[in-house]
C-alpha cells in the first residue's frame, strides 16, 4: 500500500503544478480622461503632443470619461495601422474604429469597461465628433 501512495501523491502534485503553469490574465486597468474643448488632458496641444495611456494587451480596462467642455466629445480607438482621414466622418469612417464608447455630453462623466486589444502596438485615439480630429487625439500604447 505504501508503495502505491508515493507515486499517487507525485501524480497529484504534478497535475496541480501543471494547472498553475499557464499565463495569467493581466490585472484590470483604469484610465481616466478629461475631455476639454477641443483636447484631452491638461494641455491644448494634442496634435503635436498627444497624451499617452498605456495598458497590457487583453487587459480589462475601466475607462472614465469626464467631459469638462461645452461640446460633445468621445474617446475612440482606431484600428492598428489605420490613419483617420481629415475631416473624420463618424458614419463613413466607422469601419476603422476598434472601440467607440459613444458621445459624452457636456458636464457628464461616463465609465465603461472594455478589453484592450490583443495585438501590442500604438493605437491612435480620437474624438469622432465632426471637426475635433486631428486637434483632439491621443495614443493608447498596448504592451505585449
PDB file of C-alpha atoms in Angstrom:
ATOM      1  CA  UNK A   1       0.000   0.000   0.000  1.00  0.00           C
ATOM      2  CA  UNK A   2       2.815   2.374   0.903  1.00  0.00           C
ATOM      3  CA  UNK A   3       4.463   1.731  -2.474  1.00  0.00           C
ATOM      4  CA  UNK A   4       1.307   2.962  -4.256  1.00  0.00           C
ATOM      5  CA  UNK A   5       0.814   6.020  -2.070  1.00  0.00           C
ATOM      6  CA  UNK A   6       4.034   7.824  -3.048  1.00  0.00           C
ATOM      7  CA  UNK A   7       3.512   7.518  -6.836  1.00  0.00           C
ATOM      8  CA  UNK A   8      -0.123   8.618  -6.437  1.00  0.00           C
ATOM      9  CA  UNK A   9       0.921  11.704  -4.442  1.00  0.00           C
ATOM     10  CA  UNK A  10       3.549  12.561  -7.059  1.00  0.00           C
ATOM     11  CA  UNK A  11       0.958  12.351  -9.840  1.00  0.00           C
ATOM     12  CA  UNK A  12      -1.473  14.598  -7.945  1.00  0.00           C
ATOM     13  CA  UNK A  13       1.294  17.134  -7.242  1.00  0.00           C
ATOM     14  CA  UNK A  14       2.327  17.164 -10.917  1.00  0.00           C
ATOM     15  CA  UNK A  15      -1.263  17.767 -12.031  1.00  0.00           C
ATOM     16  CA  UNK A  16      -1.682  20.628  -9.574  1.00  0.00           C
ATOM     17  CA  UNK A  17       1.553  22.266 -10.720  1.00  0.00           C
ATOM     18  CA  UNK A  18       0.611  21.865 -14.388  1.00  0.00           C
ATOM     19  CA  UNK A  19      -2.681  23.649 -13.734  1.00  0.00           C
ATOM     20  CA  UNK A  20      -0.833  26.634 -12.253  1.00  0.00           C
ATOM     21  CA  UNK A  21       1.720  26.939 -15.037  1.00  0.00           C
ATOM     22  CA  UNK A  22      -0.359  28.817 -17.649  1.00  0.00           C
ATOM     23  CA  UNK A  23      -0.220  32.508 -18.333  1.00  0.00           C
ATOM     24  CA  UNK A  24      -2.381  34.576 -16.034  1.00  0.00           C
ATOM     25  CA  UNK A  25      -4.693  37.317 -17.231  1.00  0.00           C
ATOM     26  CA  UNK A  26      -3.344  40.857 -16.903  1.00  0.00           C
ATOM     27  CA  UNK A  27      -4.500  42.903 -13.930  1.00  0.00           C
ATOM     28  CA  UNK A  28      -7.532  45.131 -14.601  1.00  0.00           C
ATOM     29  CA  UNK A  29      -6.520  48.653 -15.623  1.00  0.00           C
ATOM     30  CA  UNK A  30      -8.045  52.081 -15.052  1.00  0.00           C
ATOM     31  CA  UNK A  31      -7.853  55.042 -17.426  1.00  0.00           C
ATOM     32  CA  UNK A  32      -9.309  58.451 -16.559  1.00  0.00           C
ATOM     33  CA  UNK A  33      -9.652  61.002 -19.335  1.00  0.00           C
ATOM     34  CA  UNK A  34     -10.705  64.640 -19.064  1.00  0.00           C
ATOM     35  CA  UNK A  35     -12.125  65.892 -22.349  1.00  0.00           C
ATOM     36  CA  UNK A  36     -11.902  69.638 -22.894  1.00  0.00           C
ATOM     37  CA  UNK A  37     -12.806  71.831 -25.872  1.00  0.00           C
ATOM     38  CA  UNK A  38     -11.021  70.574 -28.110  1.00  0.00           C
ATOM     39  CA  UNK A  39      -8.312  68.483 -26.437  1.00  0.00           C
ATOM     40  CA  UNK A  40      -7.718  65.638 -23.987  1.00  0.00           C
ATOM     41  CA  UNK A  41      -5.980  66.313 -20.686  1.00  0.00           C
ATOM     42  CA  UNK A  42      -4.299  69.433 -19.359  1.00  0.00           C
ATOM     43  CA  UNK A  43      -2.765  70.992 -22.471  1.00  0.00           C
ATOM     44  CA  UNK A  44      -4.365  72.007 -25.752  1.00  0.00           C
ATOM     45  CA  UNK A  45      -1.547  70.719 -27.972  1.00  0.00           C
ATOM     46  CA  UNK A  46      -2.816  67.166 -28.595  1.00  0.00           C
ATOM     47  CA  UNK A  47      -1.914  67.302 -32.279  1.00  0.00           C
ATOM     48  CA  UNK A  48       1.790  67.963 -31.568  1.00  0.00           C
ATOM     49  CA  UNK A  49       1.956  66.318 -28.142  1.00  0.00           C
ATOM     50  CA  UNK A  50      -0.793  63.686 -27.820  1.00  0.00           C
ATOM     51  CA  UNK A  51      -1.452  62.250 -24.353  1.00  0.00           C
ATOM     52  CA  UNK A  52      -0.456  58.603 -23.939  1.00  0.00           C
ATOM     53  CA  UNK A  53      -2.275  55.900 -21.985  1.00  0.00           C
ATOM     54  CA  UNK A  54      -0.586  52.503 -21.520  1.00  0.00           C
ATOM     55  CA  UNK A  55      -2.232  49.124 -20.840  1.00  0.00           C
ATOM     56  CA  UNK A  56      -1.243  45.460 -21.172  1.00  0.00           C
ATOM     57  CA  UNK A  57      -2.622  43.507 -24.131  1.00  0.00           C
ATOM     58  CA  UNK A  58      -6.019  41.905 -23.459  1.00  0.00           C
ATOM     59  CA  UNK A  59      -6.418  43.639 -20.083  1.00  0.00           C
ATOM     60  CA  UNK A  60      -9.858  44.613 -18.861  1.00  0.00           C
ATOM     61  CA  UNK A  61      -9.916  48.415 -18.853  1.00  0.00           C
ATOM     62  CA  UNK A  62     -12.224  50.634 -16.838  1.00  0.00           C
ATOM     63  CA  UNK A  63     -12.397  53.904 -18.776  1.00  0.00           C
ATOM     64  CA  UNK A  64     -13.782  57.021 -17.078  1.00  0.00           C
ATOM     65  CA  UNK A  65     -14.537  59.869 -19.461  1.00  0.00           C
ATOM     66  CA  UNK A  66     -15.227  63.289 -17.969  1.00  0.00           C
ATOM     67  CA  UNK A  67     -16.453  65.938 -20.377  1.00  0.00           C
ATOM     68  CA  UNK A  68     -15.291  69.254 -18.910  1.00  0.00           C
ATOM     69  CA  UNK A  69     -16.079  71.113 -22.136  1.00  0.00           C
ATOM     70  CA  UNK A  70     -19.136  72.799 -23.602  1.00  0.00           C
ATOM     71  CA  UNK A  71     -19.243  70.430 -26.615  1.00  0.00           C
ATOM     72  CA  UNK A  72     -19.914  66.714 -27.027  1.00  0.00           C
ATOM     73  CA  UNK A  73     -16.794  64.520 -27.021  1.00  0.00           C
ATOM     74  CA  UNK A  74     -15.711  60.888 -27.093  1.00  0.00           C
ATOM     75  CA  UNK A  75     -12.593  58.692 -26.945  1.00  0.00           C
ATOM     76  CA  UNK A  76     -12.494  56.171 -29.790  1.00  0.00           C
ATOM     77  CA  UNK A  77      -9.673  53.736 -30.586  1.00  0.00           C
ATOM     78  CA  UNK A  78      -8.618  53.480 -34.235  1.00  0.00           C
ATOM     79  CA  UNK A  79      -7.638  50.065 -35.605  1.00  0.00           C
ATOM     80  CA  UNK A  80      -3.895  49.406 -35.573  1.00  0.00           C
ATOM     81  CA  UNK A  81      -2.284  50.593 -38.802  1.00  0.00           C
ATOM     82  CA  UNK A  82      -5.222  52.804 -39.862  1.00  0.00           C
ATOM     83  CA  UNK A  83      -4.842  56.559 -40.319  1.00  0.00           C
ATOM     84  CA  UNK A  84      -8.009  58.559 -39.669  1.00  0.00           C
ATOM     85  CA  UNK A  85      -8.913  60.820 -42.586  1.00  0.00           C
ATOM     86  CA  UNK A  86      -9.260  64.570 -42.140  1.00  0.00           C
ATOM     87  CA  UNK A  87     -12.017  65.527 -41.852  1.00  0.00           C
ATOM     88  CA  UNK A  88     -13.174  62.466 -39.929  1.00  0.00           C
ATOM     89  CA  UNK A  89     -16.743  61.370 -40.652  1.00  0.00           C
ATOM     90  CA  UNK A  90     -18.079  59.201 -37.808  1.00  0.00           C
ATOM     91  CA  UNK A  91     -20.553  57.408 -40.082  1.00  0.00           C
ATOM     92  CA  UNK A  92     -18.470  56.969 -43.242  1.00  0.00           C
ATOM     93  CA  UNK A  93     -15.289  56.036 -41.340  1.00  0.00           C
ATOM     94  CA  UNK A  94     -16.801  53.878 -38.565  1.00  0.00           C
ATOM     95  CA  UNK A  95     -15.111  50.788 -40.056  1.00  0.00           C
ATOM     96  CA  UNK A  96     -11.655  51.964 -38.944  1.00  0.00           C
ATOM     97  CA  UNK A  97     -12.688  52.204 -35.291  1.00  0.00           C
ATOM     98  CA  UNK A  98     -11.791  49.361 -32.976  1.00  0.00           C
ATOM     99  CA  UNK A  99     -13.719  50.717 -29.985  1.00  0.00           C
ATOM    100  CA  UNK A 100     -16.123  53.638 -29.609  1.00  0.00           C
ATOM    101  CA  UNK A 101     -17.847  54.167 -26.241  1.00  0.00           C
ATOM    102  CA  UNK A 102     -20.176  56.806 -27.669  1.00  0.00           C
ATOM    103  CA  UNK A 103     -20.521  60.519 -27.133  1.00  0.00           C
ATOM    104  CA  UNK A 104     -20.364  62.072 -23.665  1.00  0.00           C
ATOM    105  CA  UNK A 105     -22.466  65.178 -23.210  1.00  0.00           C
ATOM    106  CA  UNK A 106     -21.012  68.408 -21.739  1.00  0.00           C
ATOM    107  CA  UNK A 107     -20.653  68.238 -17.959  1.00  0.00           C
ATOM    108  CA  UNK A 108     -21.230  64.465 -17.839  1.00  0.00           C
ATOM    109  CA  UNK A 109     -18.980  61.619 -16.712  1.00  0.00           C
ATOM    110  CA  UNK A 110     -19.315  58.085 -18.048  1.00  0.00           C
ATOM    111  CA  UNK A 111     -17.449  54.930 -17.031  1.00  0.00           C
ATOM    112  CA  UNK A 112     -17.297  51.993 -19.428  1.00  0.00           C
ATOM    113  CA  UNK A 113     -15.371  48.727 -19.453  1.00  0.00           C
ATOM    114  CA  UNK A 114     -13.680  47.173 -22.479  1.00  0.00           C
ATOM    115  CA  UNK A 115     -10.877  44.729 -23.222  1.00  0.00           C
ATOM    116  CA  UNK A 116      -7.635  46.205 -24.506  1.00  0.00           C
ATOM    117  CA  UNK A 117      -6.615  44.975 -27.952  1.00  0.00           C
ATOM    118  CA  UNK A 118      -4.761  41.657 -28.095  1.00  0.00           C
ATOM    119  CA  UNK A 119      -2.125  42.987 -30.501  1.00  0.00           C
ATOM    120  CA  UNK A 120       0.624  45.129 -28.956  1.00  0.00           C
ATOM    121  CA  UNK A 121       1.277  48.471 -30.589  1.00  0.00           C
ATOM    122  CA  UNK A 122       0.466  52.159 -30.539  1.00  0.00           C
ATOM    123  CA  UNK A 123      -3.167  52.888 -31.346  1.00  0.00           C
ATOM    124  CA  UNK A 124      -4.465  56.329 -32.311  1.00  0.00           C
ATOM    125  CA  UNK A 125      -7.285  57.599 -30.081  1.00  0.00           C
ATOM    126  CA  UNK A 126      -9.562  60.304 -31.484  1.00  0.00           C
ATOM    127  CA  UNK A 127     -12.668  62.299 -30.763  1.00  0.00           C
ATOM    128  CA  UNK A 128     -15.022  61.413 -33.615  1.00  0.00           C
ATOM    129  CA  UNK A 129     -17.239  64.488 -33.233  1.00  0.00           C
ATOM    130  CA  UNK A 130     -17.134  66.428 -36.509  1.00  0.00           C
ATOM    131  CA  UNK A 131     -14.207  68.846 -36.626  1.00  0.00           C
ATOM    132  CA  UNK A 132     -12.490  67.638 -33.427  1.00  0.00           C
ATOM    133  CA  UNK A 133      -9.856  65.375 -35.029  1.00  0.00           C
ATOM    134  CA  UNK A 134      -6.908  65.960 -35.605  1.00  0.00           C
ATOM    135  CA  UNK A 135      -6.822  68.574 -32.831  1.00  0.00           C
ATOM    136  CA  UNK A 136      -8.279  66.119 -30.294  1.00  0.00           C
ATOM    137  CA  UNK A 137      -6.214  62.930 -30.290  1.00  0.00           C
ATOM    138  CA  UNK A 138      -4.061  60.708 -28.124  1.00  0.00           C
ATOM    139  CA  UNK A 139      -2.265  57.356 -28.155  1.00  0.00           C
ATOM    140  CA  UNK A 140      -3.123  54.067 -26.488  1.00  0.00           C
ATOM    141  CA  UNK A 141       0.031  52.001 -26.088  1.00  0.00           C
ATOM    142  CA  UNK A 142      -0.752  48.305 -25.752  1.00  0.00           C
ATOM    143  CA  UNK A 143       2.130  46.319 -24.297  1.00  0.00           C
ATOM    144  CA  UNK A 144       2.638  42.641 -25.083  1.00  0.00           C
TER     145      UNK A 144
END
